[in-house]
Amino acid sequence: MISADEVRTRFARAMSEMYRQEVPQYGALTDLVGRVNARVLHDDPVLKARLEAAGGLERLNIERHGAIRLGTAAELATMRRLFAVMGMAPVGYYDLSVAGIPVHSTAFRPIDEAALDRNPFRVFTSLLRLELIADTALRVEAERILAARRIFTPGVLDLIGRWEADGGLTAAQADLFVREALETFRWHRAATVDAATYRSLHDAHRLIADVVCFKGPHINHLTPRTLDIDAAQAEMPSCGMRAKDVIEGPPRRACPILLRQTSFAALEEQIVFRGDDDEGAAGCHTARFGEIEQRGMALTPKGRALYDRLLGVAREGGPDEGPYGARLERAFTQFPDTEDDLRAGELAYFRYDLAGAASLPPGLSADAPIGDLVRRGVVMATPITYEDFLPVSAAGIFRSNLGGGAGADYAAHADRAGFEAALGAEVLDECALYEALQARSIAATRQSLGEGHRVLR
Ligand code: OOG
Ligand code: NI
């Protein structure tokens, strides 16, 4: 049997190769990120050593996330089963309707530390909320079109069933699975509707046309991880890419937090509509783009609340308070920016390990507060990387790739229960995952300290 980690790694590689063929600018972007990362590692030996120690150096070069948008509950439920074969579970619930985008989403990703180290491949997966389309006739039409399509090959459905029955795939089955699964994410030039239908769905919301009018949920971007997003953003124009004006997320900081992202605008691609003549009428569609991201540390609910508040301050400020970048910098001076302060304030999650030999100085026990053990140099704390997404940033990425005026006015409401019913499972709580990782590392460290102490005595 082939491990889920191995299947995920093969699939991510195959997806990356396919997207490189489909969107050559993605190849150029990954090359740019590779150059920037090599330079950062060369200039910052401390960062390099830290990444190396945490096993993060190999993962950096293969790390990608992608995104897809699905049309029906059944598609989402099957997608969950497909990702399960690759060790990916739904984490987090994101309501984008508040930002005028008629979808809600989750991220499929590996959840345990070893799997994340092997390959943290994630897919931001959105489900279209047709119930938010006001025009009833159009909604019914969209439902009819979606109900008729089959986005999964019979081959992949068969292999998912086998995996569920047998608990694994053989080498030959894994190869076939990767090939068949990839078909779902492929781009199709031929729309499944005629030009008039495309137009009316597009006019309701560009995103609706993107989801409803094609044979499958084409992967719409694949995002490499950079160690210096400002440098990569600055170099994008010289590589022929039109970068988004602002980087989403927190400002640049000494201790990076959460996630910063930027993208280049979606391509105008030729498509053909279904028509009476064999050729079909030609049209164009913009959906697929390129994105890069820089990941920082995961924040506790307390840290996240502070982040949300400060981001709100920067976003609400008017132009008379300076350009957005300056307002963001100013707002975030309120956010502590040393690891000690972030830890002491319980704003971020950390992984704790023995700093050296398992020995305790006099007067300190293995059960002492973890902060004391760190202060005395017995234990070291390393920030836990944020593996998830940010709803405000995601909305910004969606919007910049849907063109101007993409934010419709929906009577915004989250519907987590509705999403989970469609998914056929609950989404995992990302904070609970970080919290558990931190708690396990503390317990393991205390245990080795306790044992080391007994041996020494
Ligand atoms: C997904 C946009 C969100 C991210 O990185 O926040 C996203 C989409 O456009 O389908 O990928
Ligand atoms: Ni993305």
Coordinates of C-alpha atoms and ligand atoms in Angstrom, one line a residue:
M1 CA 0.0 0.0 0.0
I2 CA 1.1 3.6 -0.8
S3 CA 0.8 6.1 2.1
A4 CA -1.7 9.0 1.8
D5 CA 1.3 11.4 2.1
E6 CA 2.9 9.8 -0.9
V7 CA -0.3 9.9 -2.9
R8 CA -0.7 13.6 -2.0
T9 CA 2.9 14.4 -3.0
R10 CA 2.5 12.7 -6.4
F11 CA -0.8 14.4 -7.0
A12 CA 0.5 17.9 -6.0
R13 CA 3.5 17.4 -8.4
A14 CA 1.2 16.2 -11.2
M15 CA -1.1 19.2 -10.6
S16 CA 1.8 21.6 -10.6
E17 CA 3.1 20.2 -13.9
M18 CA -0.4 20.4 -15.5
Y19 CA -0.8 24.0 -14.4
R20 CA 2.6 24.9 -15.7
Q21 CA 1.5 23.7 -19.1
E22 CA -1.8 25.4 -18.9
V23 CA -0.6 28.7 -17.5
P24 CA 3.0 29.3 -18.4
Q25 CA 3.1 32.4 -16.2
Y26 CA 2.7 30.1 -13.2
G27 CA 6.0 28.6 -14.2
A28 CA 7.6 32.0 -14.3
L29 CA 6.2 32.9 -10.9
T30 CA 7.5 29.7 -9.3
D31 CA 10.9 30.4 -10.8
L32 CA 10.8 33.9 -9.4
V33 CA 9.9 32.6 -5.9
G34 CA 12.7 30.1 -6.1
R35 CA 15.2 32.8 -6.8
V36 CA 13.9 35.1 -4.0
N37 CA 13.9 32.2 -1.5
A38 CA 17.4 31.2 -2.4
R39 CA 18.5 34.8 -1.8
V40 CA 16.7 35.1 1.6
L41 CA 18.2 31.8 2.8
H42 CA 21.7 32.9 1.7
D43 CA 21.3 36.3 3.5
D44 CA 19.7 35.0 6.6
P45 CA 21.6 32.0 8.1
V46 CA 19.5 32.1 11.3
L47 CA 16.3 31.6 9.4
K48 CA 17.9 28.9 7.3
A49 CA 19.0 27.0 10.3
R50 CA 15.6 27.3 11.9
L51 CA 13.9 26.0 8.8
E52 CA 16.4 23.2 8.5
A53 CA 16.0 22.1 12.1
A54 CA 12.2 22.0 11.8
G55 CA 12.4 20.0 8.5
G56 CA 10.9 22.9 6.7
L57 CA 13.6 23.4 4.0
E58 CA 12.5 20.5 1.8
R59 CA 8.8 21.3 2.2
L60 CA 9.4 24.9 1.1
N61 CA 10.3 24.0 -2.5
I62 CA 7.2 21.8 -3.0
E63 CA 4.7 23.8 -0.9
R64 CA 1.6 24.9 -2.9
H65 CA -2.0 25.7 -2.3
G66 CA -4.6 25.7 -5.0
A67 CA -8.3 26.7 -5.2
I68 CA -11.4 25.4 -6.8
R69 CA -15.1 26.4 -6.8
L70 CA -17.8 23.7 -6.8
G71 CA -21.4 23.9 -7.9
T72 CA -23.4 21.4 -5.8
A73 CA -23.5 19.7 -2.5
A74 CA -22.9 16.3 -4.1
E75 CA -19.7 17.6 -5.8
L76 CA -18.5 18.9 -2.4
A77 CA -19.2 15.6 -0.6
T78 CA -17.4 13.6 -3.2
M79 CA -14.5 16.1 -3.2
R80 CA -14.2 15.5 0.5
R81 CA -13.9 11.7 -0.1
L82 CA -11.3 12.3 -2.9
F83 CA -9.1 14.5 -0.7
A84 CA -9.4 12.0 2.1
V85 CA -7.5 9.5 0.0
M86 CA -4.6 12.0 0.0
G87 CA -4.8 12.5 3.8
M88 CA -6.5 15.9 3.5
A89 CA -9.3 16.9 5.8
P90 CA -11.6 20.0 5.7
V91 CA -10.3 22.7 8.1
G92 CA -12.1 25.9 8.8
Y93 CA -15.3 27.6 7.5
Y94 CA -15.0 30.8 5.5
D95 CA -18.1 32.9 4.7
L96 CA -17.3 35.1 1.7
S97 CA -20.9 36.4 1.3
V98 CA -20.0 39.2 3.7
A99 CA -17.6 40.4 1.0
G100 CA -20.2 40.2 -1.8
I101 CA -19.0 36.8 -3.1
P102 CA -21.7 34.2 -3.3
V103 CA -19.7 31.2 -1.9
H104 CA -18.6 29.7 1.4
S105 CA -15.5 27.6 1.7
T106 CA -13.2 25.3 3.6
A107 CA -9.6 24.3 3.1
F108 CA -8.7 20.7 2.6
R109 CA -5.2 20.0 4.0
P110 CA -3.1 17.5 6.0
I111 CA -3.5 18.0 9.7
D112 CA -0.8 16.2 11.6
E113 CA 2.7 17.6 11.9
A114 CA 4.5 14.7 10.1
A115 CA 2.1 14.9 7.2
L116 CA 2.5 18.7 7.0
D117 CA 6.2 18.3 6.9
R118 CA 6.0 15.7 4.1
N119 CA 3.9 18.0 1.9
P120 CA 1.4 20.6 3.2
F121 CA -0.6 20.7 -0.1
R122 CA -3.9 22.5 0.5
V123 CA -6.9 23.3 -1.6
F124 CA -9.2 26.2 -0.8
T125 CA -12.5 24.8 -1.8
S126 CA -15.6 27.0 -2.3
L127 CA -19.2 26.0 -2.8
L128 CA -21.4 28.3 -4.9
R129 CA -24.5 29.5 -3.0
L130 CA -27.2 29.6 -5.6
E131 CA -29.7 30.5 -2.9
L132 CA -28.1 33.9 -3.0
I133 CA -29.2 34.5 -6.6
A134 CA -32.2 36.7 -6.5
D135 CA -33.5 35.9 -10.0
T136 CA -35.5 32.7 -9.6
A137 CA -35.5 31.7 -13.2
L138 CA -31.8 32.1 -13.5
R139 CA -31.3 30.1 -10.3
V140 CA -33.4 27.2 -11.6
E141 CA -31.5 27.3 -14.9
A142 CA -28.1 27.2 -13.1
E143 CA -29.3 24.3 -10.9
R144 CA -30.4 22.4 -14.0
I145 CA -27.1 22.8 -15.7
L146 CA -25.1 21.8 -12.6
A147 CA -27.3 18.8 -11.9
A148 CA -26.5 17.4 -15.4
R149 CA -22.7 17.6 -15.2
R150 CA -20.3 14.9 -13.9
I151 CA -17.1 16.3 -12.7
F152 CA -15.5 13.0 -11.5
T153 CA -14.4 10.2 -13.9
P154 CA -15.8 6.8 -13.3
G155 CA -12.3 5.6 -12.7
V156 CA -11.6 7.9 -9.8
L157 CA -15.0 7.2 -8.2
D158 CA -14.1 3.5 -8.3
L159 CA -10.7 4.0 -6.7
I160 CA -12.2 6.2 -3.9
G161 CA -14.6 3.4 -3.2
R162 CA -11.8 0.9 -3.1
W163 CA -9.7 3.1 -0.8
E164 CA -12.6 3.4 1.6
A165 CA -13.1 -0.4 1.6
D166 CA -9.5 -1.4 1.8
G167 CA -8.0 1.5 3.7
G168 CA -5.3 2.1 1.1
L169 CA -4.2 2.0 -2.5
T170 CA -1.5 -0.2 -4.2
A171 CA 1.3 1.5 -6.2
A172 CA -0.6 0.8 -9.5
Q173 CA -3.9 2.1 -8.0
A174 CA -2.2 5.2 -6.7
D175 CA -0.7 6.0 -10.1
L176 CA -4.1 5.6 -11.7
F177 CA -5.8 7.6 -8.9
V178 CA -3.5 10.6 -9.6
R179 CA -4.2 10.4 -13.3
E180 CA -7.9 10.1 -12.9
A181 CA -8.3 12.7 -10.1
L182 CA -6.3 15.2 -12.1
E183 CA -9.0 15.1 -14.8
T184 CA -11.4 16.9 -12.5
F185 CA -9.1 19.9 -12.2
R186 CA -8.2 20.3 -15.9
W187 CA -9.2 23.4 -17.9
H188 CA -11.8 23.0 -20.6
R189 CA -11.9 25.5 -23.4
A190 CA -15.4 24.4 -24.4
A191 CA -18.2 25.9 -22.3
T192 CA -21.2 23.7 -21.7
V193 CA -23.7 26.5 -22.4
D194 CA -24.4 28.8 -25.3
A195 CA -23.3 32.5 -25.3
A196 CA -26.6 33.9 -24.1
T197 CA -26.7 31.6 -21.1
Y198 CA -23.1 32.4 -20.3
R199 CA -23.9 36.1 -20.5
S200 CA -26.9 36.0 -18.2
L201 CA -25.1 34.0 -15.5
H202 CA -22.0 36.3 -15.9
D203 CA -24.2 39.3 -15.4
A204 CA -25.7 37.9 -12.2
H205 CA -22.1 37.4 -10.9
R206 CA -18.9 36.6 -12.8
L207 CA -18.2 33.9 -10.4
I208 CA -21.5 32.1 -11.1
A209 CA -20.6 31.9 -14.8
D210 CA -17.2 30.5 -13.8
V211 CA -18.7 27.7 -11.8
V212 CA -21.8 26.8 -13.8
C213 CA -20.6 27.1 -17.5
F214 CA -17.8 24.5 -17.6
K215 CA -17.4 20.8 -17.4
G216 CA -15.5 20.8 -14.2
P217 CA -14.0 23.0 -11.4
H218 CA -10.7 23.9 -13.1
I219 CA -7.9 24.7 -10.7
N220 CA -7.9 28.5 -10.7
H221 CA -4.4 29.1 -9.2
L222 CA -1.5 27.3 -7.5
T223 CA 0.4 29.3 -5.0
P224 CA 4.1 28.8 -4.1
R225 CA 5.3 30.0 -0.7
T226 CA 7.9 32.8 -0.6
L227 CA 10.1 33.8 2.3
D228 CA 10.0 37.5 1.2
I229 CA 6.7 38.5 -0.4
D230 CA 7.7 42.2 -0.7
A231 CA 10.8 41.3 -2.8
A232 CA 8.8 38.9 -4.9
Q233 CA 6.0 41.5 -5.4
A234 CA 8.6 44.1 -6.4
E235 CA 10.1 41.8 -9.0
M236 CA 6.8 40.6 -10.6
P237 CA 6.5 43.5 -13.2
S238 CA 10.0 42.8 -14.5
C239 CA 8.8 39.2 -15.1
G240 CA 5.9 40.4 -17.1
M241 CA 3.2 40.1 -14.4
R242 CA 0.7 42.7 -13.4
A243 CA 0.8 42.4 -9.6
K244 CA -2.2 43.4 -7.4
D245 CA -1.6 46.8 -5.8
V246 CA -1.7 45.8 -2.2
I247 CA -0.5 42.7 -0.4
E248 CA -3.4 41.1 1.6
G249 CA -3.0 40.4 5.3
P250 CA -0.8 41.9 7.9
P251 CA 2.1 44.3 7.2
R252 CA 5.7 43.2 7.0
R253 CA 7.0 42.5 10.5
A254 CA 10.1 41.2 12.3
C255 CA 8.0 38.2 13.5
P256 CA 5.7 37.3 10.5
I257 CA 2.2 36.4 11.6
L258 CA -0.6 34.5 9.8
L259 CA -0.4 35.0 6.0
R260 CA 0.4 37.6 3.4
Q261 CA -0.7 37.1 -0.2
T262 CA -0.6 38.8 -3.5
S263 CA -1.5 37.8 -7.0
F264 CA -1.2 38.6 -10.7
A265 CA -4.4 39.3 -12.6
A266 CA -6.4 36.5 -14.2
L267 CA -5.7 35.7 -17.9
E268 CA -8.1 36.4 -20.6
E269 CA -8.7 33.0 -22.2
Q270 CA -10.4 32.0 -25.4
I271 CA -13.4 29.8 -24.9
V272 CA -16.0 28.4 -27.3
F273 CA -19.7 28.3 -26.5
R274 CA -22.1 25.6 -27.5
G275 CA -23.9 26.7 -30.6
D276 CA -25.8 25.6 -33.6
D277 CA -22.8 25.5 -35.8
D278 CA -20.1 22.9 -35.2
E279 CA -17.4 25.3 -34.3
G280 CA -19.3 27.2 -31.7
A281 CA -19.1 30.9 -31.1
A282 CA -15.9 32.2 -29.6
G283 CA -15.7 34.1 -26.4
C284 CA -13.4 34.9 -23.6
H285 CA -13.3 34.1 -19.9
T286 CA -11.1 35.2 -17.1
A287 CA -10.7 32.9 -14.1
R288 CA -7.2 31.6 -13.8
F289 CA -4.4 33.6 -12.1
G290 CA -1.2 33.4 -10.2
E291 CA -0.6 34.0 -6.5
I292 CA 2.2 33.9 -4.0
E293 CA 2.1 33.9 -0.2
Q294 CA 4.3 34.2 2.8
R295 CA 3.4 32.3 5.9
G296 CA 4.0 33.4 9.5
M297 CA 3.0 32.1 12.9
A298 CA -0.5 30.9 13.9
L299 CA -2.3 33.2 16.3
T300 CA -4.4 32.2 19.3
P301 CA -8.1 33.3 19.3
K302 CA -6.8 36.3 21.4
G303 CA -4.1 37.2 18.9
R304 CA -6.6 36.7 16.0
A305 CA -9.1 39.0 17.6
L306 CA -6.4 41.7 17.9
Y307 CA -5.4 41.1 14.3
D308 CA -9.0 41.4 13.1
R309 CA -9.5 44.6 15.0
L310 CA -6.3 46.3 13.8
L311 CA -7.0 45.2 10.2
G312 CA -10.4 46.8 10.5
V313 CA -8.9 50.1 11.7
A314 CA -6.6 50.2 8.7
R315 CA -9.3 49.3 6.2
E316 CA -11.8 51.8 7.6
G317 CA -9.4 54.7 7.7
G318 CA -9.9 57.2 4.9
P319 CA -7.3 58.3 2.3
D320 CA -6.8 61.5 4.4
E321 CA -5.1 59.2 6.9
G322 CA -2.6 58.2 4.3
P323 CA -2.3 55.4 1.8
Y324 CA -3.5 51.9 2.8
G325 CA 0.0 50.5 3.4
A326 CA 0.8 53.4 5.8
R327 CA -2.5 53.0 7.7
L328 CA -1.8 49.3 8.0
E329 CA 1.7 49.8 9.3
R330 CA 0.4 52.4 11.8
A331 CA -2.4 50.2 13.1
F332 CA -0.1 47.2 13.6
T333 CA 2.3 49.1 15.8
Q334 CA -0.2 47.9 18.5
F335 CA 0.6 44.3 17.8
P336 CA 3.7 43.0 19.7
D337 CA 6.5 42.0 17.5
T338 CA 9.0 40.0 19.4
E339 CA 8.6 36.3 20.0
D340 CA 8.9 36.7 23.8
D341 CA 6.1 39.3 23.8
L342 CA 3.9 37.2 21.6
R343 CA 4.4 34.2 23.8
A344 CA 4.0 36.1 27.1
G345 CA 0.8 37.7 25.8
E346 CA -0.5 34.3 24.6
L347 CA -1.1 35.8 21.1
A348 CA 0.6 33.1 19.1
Y349 CA 1.1 29.3 19.3
F350 CA 4.5 27.8 19.9
R351 CA 6.1 24.4 19.8
Y352 CA 8.3 23.6 22.7
D353 CA 11.4 21.3 22.6
L354 CA 14.3 20.7 24.9
A355 CA 17.0 23.3 24.3
G356 CA 19.8 20.8 25.0
A357 CA 20.3 17.9 27.3
A358 CA 17.3 16.9 29.5
S359 CA 18.6 18.4 32.6
L360 CA 17.1 20.8 35.1
P361 CA 18.9 23.6 36.9
P362 CA 18.5 23.5 40.7
G363 CA 15.2 24.8 42.0
L364 CA 13.3 24.1 38.7
S365 CA 11.0 21.2 38.2
A366 CA 9.7 19.7 35.0
D367 CA 6.3 21.0 36.0
A368 CA 7.4 24.6 36.3
P369 CA 5.5 27.1 34.1
I370 CA 6.7 26.6 30.5
G371 CA 7.7 30.3 30.3
D372 CA 10.1 29.8 33.2
L373 CA 11.6 26.7 31.5
V374 CA 12.2 28.8 28.4
R375 CA 13.6 31.8 30.4
R376 CA 16.1 29.5 32.1
G377 CA 17.2 28.2 28.7
V378 CA 16.1 24.6 29.4
V379 CA 13.4 24.6 26.8
M380 CA 13.2 26.4 23.4
A381 CA 10.0 27.8 21.8
T382 CA 9.5 27.8 18.0
P383 CA 6.5 29.5 16.5
I384 CA 3.9 27.2 14.9
T385 CA 3.3 28.0 11.2
Y386 CA -0.2 29.2 10.2
E387 CA -1.5 26.5 7.7
D388 CA -4.9 28.1 7.0
F389 CA -6.4 31.1 5.2
L390 CA -7.9 34.4 6.0
P391 CA -11.4 35.4 4.9
V392 CA -10.8 39.1 4.3
S393 CA -7.6 38.2 2.2
A394 CA -9.5 35.5 0.3
A395 CA -12.2 38.0 -0.6
G396 CA -9.5 40.4 -1.8
I397 CA -8.0 37.7 -4.0
F398 CA -11.3 36.7 -5.4
R399 CA -12.2 40.3 -6.1
S400 CA -9.0 41.2 -7.8
N401 CA -9.5 38.3 -10.2
L402 CA -13.1 38.9 -11.0
G403 CA -12.5 42.4 -12.2
G404 CA -14.0 45.6 -10.8
G405 CA -17.5 45.8 -9.4
A406 CA -17.4 42.1 -8.5
G407 CA -18.8 42.6 -5.1
A408 CA -22.6 42.2 -5.2
D409 CA -24.7 43.2 -2.2
Y410 CA -25.9 40.0 -0.5
A411 CA -27.9 40.0 2.6
A412 CA -24.8 38.5 4.2
H413 CA -25.2 35.5 6.4
A414 CA -22.9 32.6 7.3
D415 CA -24.3 29.2 7.0
R416 CA -21.8 26.8 8.5
A417 CA -24.4 24.1 9.2
G418 CA -25.6 24.3 5.6
F419 CA -22.0 23.9 4.4
E420 CA -21.4 21.0 6.7
A421 CA -24.6 19.3 5.6
A422 CA -23.4 19.6 1.9
L423 CA -19.9 18.4 2.8
G424 CA -21.3 15.4 4.8
A425 CA -19.0 16.1 7.7
E426 CA -18.0 18.8 10.1
V427 CA -15.1 21.1 9.3
L428 CA -12.3 21.0 11.8
D429 CA -11.5 23.9 14.0
E430 CA -8.0 25.2 13.1
C431 CA -7.3 26.7 16.5
A432 CA -8.1 23.4 18.2
L433 CA -5.4 21.8 15.9
Y434 CA -2.7 24.4 16.8
E435 CA -3.7 24.2 20.5
A436 CA -3.3 20.4 20.5
L437 CA 0.0 20.6 18.7
Q438 CA 1.3 23.1 21.3
A439 CA -0.1 21.0 24.2
R440 CA 1.5 17.8 22.9
S441 CA 4.9 19.4 22.6
I442 CA 4.7 20.7 26.2
A443 CA 3.7 17.3 27.5
A444 CA 6.5 15.6 25.6
T445 CA 9.1 18.1 26.7
R446 CA 8.0 17.8 30.4
Q447 CA 8.2 14.1 30.2
S448 CA 11.7 14.0 28.8
L449 CA 12.8 16.6 31.4
G450 CA 11.2 14.4 34.2
E451 CA 12.9 11.3 32.9
G452 CA 16.2 13.0 32.4
H453 CA 16.0 14.3 35.9
R454 CA 15.4 10.9 37.4
V455 CA 18.3 9.4 35.5
L456 CA 20.6 12.1 36.7
R457 CA 19.6 11.6 40.3
Ligands
OOG1 C1 -10.1 31.4 -4.0 C2 -9.5 32.6 -3.4 C3 -9.0 32.4 -2.0 C4 -6.7 32.4 -0.9 O1 -5.5 32.1 -1.1 O2 -7.1 33.1 0.0 C5 -7.6 31.9 -2.0 C6 -10.7 31.5 -5.3 O3 -10.5 32.5 -6.0 O4 -11.4 30.5 -5.7 O5 -7.2 31.1 -2.8
NI2 NI -5.1 31.3 -2.9

